[in-house]
Short mmCIF file of C-alpha atoms in Angstrom, two decimals:
data_model
loop_
_atom_site.label_atom_id
_atom_site.label_comp_id
_atom_site.label_asym_id
_atom_site.label_seq_id
_atom_site.Cartn_x
_atom_site.Cartn_y
_atom_site.Cartn_z
CA GLU A 14 -48.70 -16.99 0.58
CA GLY A 15 -48.01 -16.67 -3.13
CA GLU A 16 -49.31 -13.87 -5.34
CA GLU A 17 -52.80 -15.21 -6.10
CA ALA A 18 -53.44 -16.09 -2.40
CA ALA A 19 -52.39 -12.58 -1.37
CA ARG A 20 -54.63 -10.95 -3.93
CA ARG A 21 -57.53 -13.30 -2.81
CA ARG A 22 -57.01 -12.38 0.89
CA LEU A 23 -56.95 -8.56 -0.11
CA ARG A 24 -60.13 -9.02 -1.97
CA GLU A 25 -61.90 -10.54 1.03
CA GLN A 26 -60.51 -7.91 3.40
CA THR A 27 -61.22 -4.85 1.33
CA GLY A 28 -64.09 -5.79 -0.89
CA GLU A 29 -62.18 -4.58 -3.73
CA GLN A 30 -62.46 -6.91 -6.77
CA ASP A 31 -59.75 -5.29 -8.92
CA ILE A 32 -56.55 -6.04 -6.90
CA GLY A 33 -54.41 -6.32 -9.97
CA THR A 34 -52.84 -2.80 -9.56
CA LEU A 35 -53.20 -2.46 -5.85
CA PRO A 36 -49.82 -0.62 -5.27
CA SER A 37 -49.06 -1.82 -1.69
CA LEU A 38 -49.39 -5.35 -2.71
CA ASP A 39 -47.22 -4.92 -5.85
CA TYR A 40 -44.59 -3.25 -3.69
CA GLN A 41 -44.52 -5.97 -1.22
CA LEU A 42 -44.34 -8.54 -3.97
CA GLY A 43 -41.47 -6.57 -5.44
CA ILE A 44 -39.61 -6.98 -2.15
CA VAL A 45 -40.27 -10.78 -2.08
CA HIS A 46 -39.19 -11.20 -5.77
CA PHE A 47 -35.90 -9.10 -5.11
CA LYS A 48 -34.89 -11.04 -2.01
CA GLN A 49 -35.39 -14.36 -4.13
CA ARG A 50 -33.29 -12.81 -6.86
CA ARG A 51 -36.04 -12.94 -9.40
CA PHE A 52 -35.22 -9.36 -10.64
CA ALA A 53 -37.46 -9.39 -13.65
CA ASP A 54 -40.60 -10.20 -11.65
CA ALA A 55 -39.44 -7.68 -8.92
CA LEU A 56 -39.03 -4.85 -11.54
CA ALA A 57 -42.34 -5.53 -13.04
CA ALA A 58 -43.98 -5.48 -9.53
CA TYR A 59 -42.15 -2.16 -8.68
CA GLU A 60 -43.24 -0.63 -11.95
CA ARG A 61 -46.97 -1.60 -11.26
CA ALA A 62 -46.57 0.01 -7.83
CA VAL A 63 -45.34 3.20 -9.16
CA ALA A 64 -48.16 3.33 -11.68
CA GLY A 65 -50.53 2.46 -8.96
CA TYR A 66 -49.31 5.07 -6.59
CA GLU A 67 -49.36 7.66 -9.24
CA GLN A 68 -52.99 6.86 -10.15
CA SER A 69 -54.35 6.59 -6.69
CA HIS A 70 -52.43 9.66 -5.13
CA ALA A 71 -52.02 11.67 -8.42
CA GLY A 72 -48.30 11.76 -7.73
CA LYS A 73 -48.64 13.48 -4.52
CA SER A 74 -47.51 10.76 -2.16
CA GLY A 75 -44.08 9.80 -0.84
CA THR A 76 -44.93 6.18 -1.64
CA VAL A 77 -44.35 7.02 -5.33
CA ALA A 78 -40.71 7.91 -4.31
CA LEU A 79 -40.50 4.83 -2.25
CA ALA A 80 -41.36 2.59 -5.24
CA LEU A 81 -38.91 4.55 -7.42
CA GLN A 82 -36.12 4.01 -4.92
CA ALA A 83 -36.76 0.43 -4.85
CA ILE A 84 -36.34 0.26 -8.66
CA ALA A 85 -33.04 2.19 -8.40
CA GLU A 86 -31.77 -0.34 -5.66
CA LEU A 87 -32.72 -3.21 -8.05
CA TYR A 88 -30.66 -1.74 -10.77
CA ALA A 89 -27.77 -1.04 -8.60
CA ALA A 90 -27.82 -4.70 -7.41
CA LEU A 91 -27.58 -5.70 -11.01
CA GLY A 92 -24.60 -3.40 -11.59
CA GLN A 93 -26.66 -1.08 -13.90
CA LEU A 94 -25.43 1.98 -12.22
CA ASP A 95 -26.64 4.62 -14.71
CA GLN A 96 -30.17 3.28 -14.67
CA ALA A 97 -30.09 3.17 -10.83
CA ALA A 98 -28.94 6.76 -10.82
CA GLU A 99 -31.79 7.80 -13.02
CA PHE A 100 -34.42 6.34 -10.66
CA TYR A 101 -32.72 7.68 -7.58
CA ASN A 102 -32.75 11.16 -9.18
CA GLN A 103 -36.59 10.61 -9.99
CA ALA A 104 -37.27 9.50 -6.36
CA LEU A 105 -35.39 12.55 -5.07
CA ALA A 106 -37.23 14.89 -7.28
CA VAL A 107 -40.62 13.44 -6.19
CA GLU A 108 -39.75 13.60 -2.64
CA GLU A 109 -38.24 17.07 -2.62
CA LYS A 110 -41.45 18.32 -4.31
CA ILE A 111 -43.95 16.62 -1.92
CA ASN A 112 -41.97 16.89 1.27
CA PRO A 113 -38.85 18.81 0.99
CA LEU A 114 -38.33 18.74 4.84
CA SER A 115 -38.22 14.99 5.11
CA THR A 116 -35.25 13.14 6.39
CA TRP A 117 -35.82 10.79 3.57
CA VAL A 118 -34.50 13.56 1.10
CA GLY A 119 -31.22 13.26 3.09
CA ASN A 120 -31.44 9.41 2.70
CA LEU A 121 -32.00 9.47 -0.99
CA CYS A 122 -29.09 11.99 -1.44
CA MET A 123 -27.01 9.47 0.58
CA ASP A 124 -27.84 6.60 -1.62
CA LEU A 125 -27.09 8.47 -4.84
CA ALA A 126 -23.80 9.80 -3.19
CA LYS A 127 -22.73 6.25 -2.71
CA LEU A 128 -23.68 5.38 -6.25
CA ARG A 129 -21.82 8.31 -7.71
CA ARG A 130 -18.76 7.43 -5.85
CA LYS A 131 -18.89 3.92 -7.27
CA GLN A 132 -19.04 5.47 -10.80
CA GLY A 133 -15.98 7.66 -10.01
CA ARG A 134 -17.94 10.66 -10.20
CA LEU A 135 -16.43 12.09 -7.01
CA ASP A 136 -17.45 15.83 -7.11
CA GLU A 137 -21.08 14.82 -7.66
CA SER A 138 -20.83 12.43 -4.76
CA ALA A 139 -19.31 15.02 -2.60
CA ASP A 140 -22.05 17.46 -3.46
CA LEU A 141 -24.81 15.01 -2.67
CA TRP A 142 -23.20 14.19 0.76
CA LYS A 143 -23.18 18.01 1.32
CA ARG A 144 -27.01 18.14 0.54
CA ALA A 145 -27.64 15.23 2.84
CA ILE A 146 -25.79 16.99 5.59
CA GLU A 147 -27.73 20.19 5.13
CA ARG A 148 -31.07 18.29 5.14
CA TRP A 149 -30.15 16.19 8.20
CA GLY A 150 -28.71 19.23 9.88
CA GLN A 151 -32.12 20.99 9.80
CA ASN A 152 -33.85 17.63 10.83
CA PHE A 153 -31.68 16.69 13.74
CA GLY A 154 -30.60 20.11 14.98
CA GLY A 155 -27.12 20.19 13.71
CA GLN A 156 -25.73 17.15 15.33
CA HIS A 157 -26.35 13.41 14.41
CA ILE A 158 -24.27 10.28 13.76
CA SER A 159 -25.63 10.37 10.16
CA ILE A 160 -23.98 13.73 9.78
CA VAL A 161 -20.76 12.44 11.27
CA GLN A 162 -20.67 9.62 8.74
CA ALA A 163 -21.50 11.94 5.84
CA LEU A 164 -18.77 14.22 6.71
CA ALA A 165 -16.39 11.28 6.92
CA HIS A 166 -17.43 10.08 3.43
CA GLN A 167 -16.85 13.69 1.91
CA GLY A 168 -13.42 13.69 3.82
CA GLU A 169 -12.61 10.31 2.13
CA ILE A 170 -13.56 11.68 -1.27
CA ARG A 171 -11.35 14.73 -0.91
CA PHE A 172 -8.48 12.54 0.22
CA THR A 173 -8.89 10.31 -2.84
CA GLN A 174 -8.65 13.50 -4.86
CA ARG A 175 -5.50 14.50 -2.97
CA ARG A 176 -7.35 17.59 -1.60
CA PHE A 177 -5.85 17.12 1.68
CA ASP A 178 -6.73 20.47 3.30
CA GLU A 179 -10.36 19.91 2.60
CA SER A 180 -10.24 16.36 3.71
CA ARG A 181 -8.60 17.33 6.89
CA SER A 182 -11.26 20.07 7.67
CA LEU A 183 -14.08 17.74 7.01
CA LEU A 184 -12.66 14.87 9.07
CA LEU A 185 -11.86 17.26 12.09
CA GLU A 186 -15.40 18.49 11.89
CA ALA A 187 -16.68 14.84 11.93
CA LEU A 188 -14.19 14.12 14.81
CA ALA A 189 -15.49 16.93 17.03
CA MET A 190 -19.08 16.05 16.43
CA VAL A 191 -18.70 12.33 17.09
CA GLN A 192 -16.75 13.12 20.35
CA GLU A 193 -19.60 15.22 21.37
CA LEU A 194 -22.28 12.53 20.63
CA THR A 195 -20.52 9.49 21.91
CA GLY A 196 -17.49 10.33 24.02
CA ASP A 197 -14.49 8.03 23.42
CA HIS A 198 -16.18 4.65 22.89
CA ASP A 199 -17.60 4.62 19.28
CA LEU A 200 -16.67 2.80 16.16
CA ASP A 201 -17.37 6.05 14.12
CA LEU A 202 -14.82 7.78 16.24
CA LEU A 203 -12.40 5.10 15.55
CA SER A 204 -12.98 5.31 11.88
CA THR A 205 -12.63 9.03 11.85
CA LEU A 206 -9.25 9.01 13.64
CA THR A 207 -8.08 6.31 11.18
CA ASN A 208 -8.97 8.46 8.23
CA LEU A 209 -7.39 11.54 9.72
CA VAL A 210 -4.13 9.40 10.31
CA GLU A 211 -4.29 8.60 6.51
CA VAL A 212 -4.39 12.34 5.69
CA ASP A 213 -1.50 13.03 8.16
CA ARG A 214 0.40 10.26 6.73
CA ALA A 215 0.06 11.52 3.18
CA GLU A 216 1.26 14.84 4.25
CA ARG A 217 3.98 13.31 6.44
CA ARG A 218 2.53 15.27 9.38
CA TRP A 219 3.95 12.48 11.82
CA LYS A 220 3.58 14.63 14.88
CA ASP A 221 -0.08 14.92 14.22
CA ALA A 222 -0.60 11.28 13.41
CA GLN A 223 1.22 9.89 16.47
CA PRO A 224 -1.25 10.86 19.23
CA ARG A 225 -4.15 10.03 16.93
CA LEU A 226 -2.78 6.57 16.35
CA GLU A 227 -2.19 5.94 19.93
CA ARG A 228 -5.79 6.93 20.70
CA ALA A 229 -7.15 4.74 18.02
CA ILE A 230 -5.22 1.76 19.14
CA ALA A 231 -6.39 2.47 22.79
CA ILE A 232 -10.05 2.37 21.58
CA HIS A 233 -9.49 -0.90 19.77
CA GLU A 234 -8.07 -2.44 22.83
CA ARG A 235 -10.84 -1.01 25.03
CA LEU A 236 -13.58 -2.19 22.74
CA ASN A 237 -11.98 -5.62 22.45
CA LEU A 238 -13.04 -6.03 18.73
CA PRO A 239 -12.98 -9.47 17.48
CA ASP A 240 -11.06 -8.58 14.28
CA LYS A 241 -7.53 -7.66 15.43
CA LEU A 242 -6.17 -7.02 11.93
CA PRO A 243 -7.03 -3.27 11.73
CA GLN A 244 -5.38 -2.91 15.18
CA ALA A 245 -2.23 -4.46 13.76
CA LYS A 246 -2.38 -2.07 10.99
CA LEU A 247 -2.61 0.85 13.27
CA LEU A 248 0.30 -0.42 15.23
CA ASN A 249 2.44 -0.75 12.14
CA LEU A 250 1.49 2.77 11.18
CA LEU A 251 2.67 3.84 14.69
CA VAL A 252 5.94 2.17 14.02
CA GLU A 253 6.38 4.17 10.88
CA ALA A 254 5.43 7.37 12.79
CA HIS A 255 7.86 6.81 15.61
CA GLY A 256 10.57 5.83 12.94
CA GLU A 257 10.03 9.04 11.10
CA LEU A 258 10.29 10.91 14.29
CA GLN A 259 13.53 9.19 15.22
CA GLN A 260 11.86 7.57 18.33
CA TRP A 261 13.32 4.22 17.96
CA ASP A 262 12.67 2.78 21.49
CA ALA A 263 8.94 3.67 20.90
CA ALA A 264 9.08 2.27 17.46
CA GLU A 265 10.53 -1.07 18.92
CA SER A 266 7.57 -1.36 21.48
CA ALA A 267 4.95 -0.69 18.85
CA ALA A 268 6.59 -3.25 16.57
CA LEU A 269 6.52 -5.91 19.06
CA ARG A 270 2.94 -5.38 19.98
CA CYS A 271 2.03 -5.47 16.30
CA LEU A 272 3.98 -8.73 15.80
CA ALA A 273 2.24 -10.19 18.92
CA VAL A 274 -1.32 -9.24 17.71
CA LEU A 275 -0.56 -10.79 14.31
CA GLU A 276 0.88 -14.00 15.56
CA SER A 277 -2.15 -14.40 18.03
CA SER A 278 -4.59 -13.68 15.16
CA LEU A 279 -3.04 -15.55 12.33
CA GLY A 280 -0.58 -18.11 13.70
CA ARG A 281 3.29 -17.91 13.39
CA ASP A 282 3.50 -19.07 9.80
CA HIS A 283 1.53 -16.36 8.00
CA THR A 284 2.99 -13.81 5.43
CA GLU A 285 1.60 -10.79 7.45
CA VAL A 286 3.64 -12.12 10.51
CA ALA A 287 6.66 -12.26 8.08
CA ALA A 288 6.07 -8.60 7.19
CA ALA A 289 5.73 -7.56 10.89
CA MET A 290 9.03 -9.45 11.66
CA ALA A 291 10.77 -7.69 8.74
CA THR A 292 9.56 -4.36 10.10
CA LEU A 293 10.83 -5.21 13.64
CA ALA A 294 14.10 -6.25 12.17
CA THR A 295 14.47 -2.79 10.49
CA VAL A 296 13.86 -1.23 13.67
CA TYR A 297 16.63 -3.27 15.33
CA GLN A 298 18.95 -2.17 12.41
CA HIS A 299 18.45 1.46 13.44
CA THR A 300 19.04 0.77 17.05
CA GLY A 301 22.24 -1.24 16.38
CA GLN A 302 20.88 -4.64 17.51
CA LEU A 303 22.19 -6.30 14.34
CA ASP A 304 22.22 -9.87 15.67
CA SER A 305 18.60 -9.64 16.58
CA ALA A 306 17.84 -8.03 13.28
CA LEU A 307 19.46 -10.80 11.34
CA THR A 308 17.56 -13.41 13.21
CA LEU A 309 14.25 -11.83 12.53
CA ALA A 310 14.99 -10.92 8.99
CA GLN A 311 16.00 -14.75 8.37
CA ARG A 312 12.76 -15.83 10.04
CA ALA A 313 10.72 -13.40 8.01
CA ARG A 314 12.24 -14.60 4.79
CA GLU A 315 11.83 -18.32 5.69
CA ILE A 316 8.08 -17.82 6.64
CA PHE A 317 7.43 -15.90 3.37
CA GLU A 318 9.25 -18.55 1.30
CA ARG A 319 7.41 -21.38 2.90
CA ASN A 320 4.21 -19.76 1.89
CA LEU A 321 4.97 -18.08 -1.38
CA PRO A 322 8.10 -19.69 -2.85
CA ASN A 323 7.66 -18.30 -6.21
CA HIS A 324 6.39 -14.82 -5.31
CA PRO A 325 8.37 -11.73 -6.61
CA GLU A 326 8.35 -10.24 -3.25
CA LEU A 327 10.58 -12.82 -1.81
CA ALA A 328 13.50 -10.98 -3.53
CA GLU A 329 12.81 -8.12 -0.93
CA TYR A 330 13.15 -10.32 2.07
CA LEU A 331 16.42 -11.81 0.53
CA LEU A 332 17.79 -8.37 0.00
CA HIS A 333 16.94 -7.28 3.47
CA GLN A 334 18.61 -10.19 5.14
CA ALA A 335 21.67 -9.59 2.73
CA ALA A 336 21.86 -5.98 3.72
CA ILE A 337 22.13 -6.91 7.37
CA LEU A 338 24.76 -9.62 6.62
CA ARG A 339 26.82 -6.94 4.74
CA THR A 340 26.71 -4.60 7.63
CA LEU A 341 28.04 -7.52 9.78
CA GLY A 342 30.69 -8.20 7.41
CA GLN A 343 29.43 -11.52 6.27
CA LEU A 344 29.86 -10.78 2.55
CA ASP A 345 29.76 -14.28 1.10
CA LYS A 346 26.43 -15.08 2.54
CA ALA A 347 25.02 -11.75 1.60
CA ALA A 348 26.28 -12.24 -2.04
CA THR A 349 24.54 -15.64 -2.21
CA LEU A 350 21.20 -14.14 -1.20
CA GLU A 351 21.62 -11.21 -3.59
CA ARG A 352 22.21 -13.59 -6.53
CA ARG A 353 18.83 -15.46 -5.60
CA ALA A 354 17.12 -12.08 -5.47
CA ARG A 355 18.39 -10.91 -8.79
CA ALA A 356 17.23 -14.27 -10.30
CA ILE A 357 13.80 -13.86 -8.90
CA GLN A 358 13.69 -10.26 -10.15
CA LYS A 359 14.89 -11.15 -13.58
CA LYS A 360 12.15 -13.93 -13.83
CA ALA A 361 9.48 -11.46 -12.62
CA LEU A 362 10.49 -8.86 -15.16
CA PRO A 363 12.02 -10.79 -18.17
CA GLY A 364 13.85 -8.76 -20.73
CA LYS A 365 13.51 -5.57 -18.62
CA PRO A 366 16.26 -3.76 -16.74
CA ARG A 367 16.23 -4.41 -12.88
CA LEU A 368 15.26 -1.05 -11.12
#
């Protein structure tokens, strides 16, 4: 209705003449200004709300924390993360003092944990996730989807820090809980399995990764998610797992499925399709199907070259095709492709030795 109209209506409804610092109105106005990206007006309104809440409730109401959280979110939206963290900490301190058993304490820990992760302060972020889990554990009886997500975030942080044992332990705890809560039909389960696969891959524990990949792919197919690219990525990882385990027939099957998904999603003339073709060609090299490998490597190179004719990565496609030609004894053709690859590499790294 506009600020003055809103104040006039409140005067009529409440009989109060001094509506200028009425906290609820200022808080709602702050939300409106924020949505309209009028950030200075939003900040002023939120600050009036904080002052009003503190005056009317002597600082003993969770509404003070609510307004402080809103200011934190505003600063975060502006990219001023240090200021945002300051107000999140203020909101958390107020809420813990007034209502330490509130689920909102966990929510504020979550918001601040996400912020600290953006700042690269990973240990602080992990500690805040731990606090959120402890709070929610008491609120929800030890099991809740929010706890699953918090455990997953902790696991991702430890993975980033290359603390793989801790990451695996946290993700396995999340996996057990999400299975108990949702069965086998949930996106959080899919996400947790995918994160565990990344830990397996980092530690080259392919025997652990393989069944998790197969299960994650099956969930993708069962849920029939509209975005097929994550499914293709999982299939590509499954090719890698089977290859590392020398299971080349299974690797071929997974590579064909990956290629089919990408062609269906992106069309046949896409660089991701070229990469999948190159992967399948590599599998065929290992199984001795060299003619098929050469056909696919050439198609992959042509697709990539059509899309990105001046890209340095084209050299890899040329060298891949050349390697198959050499195995087949077609040395002159291989040498021609290798000269092209060297020219591309030299142009990409002028004056530097080719690695």
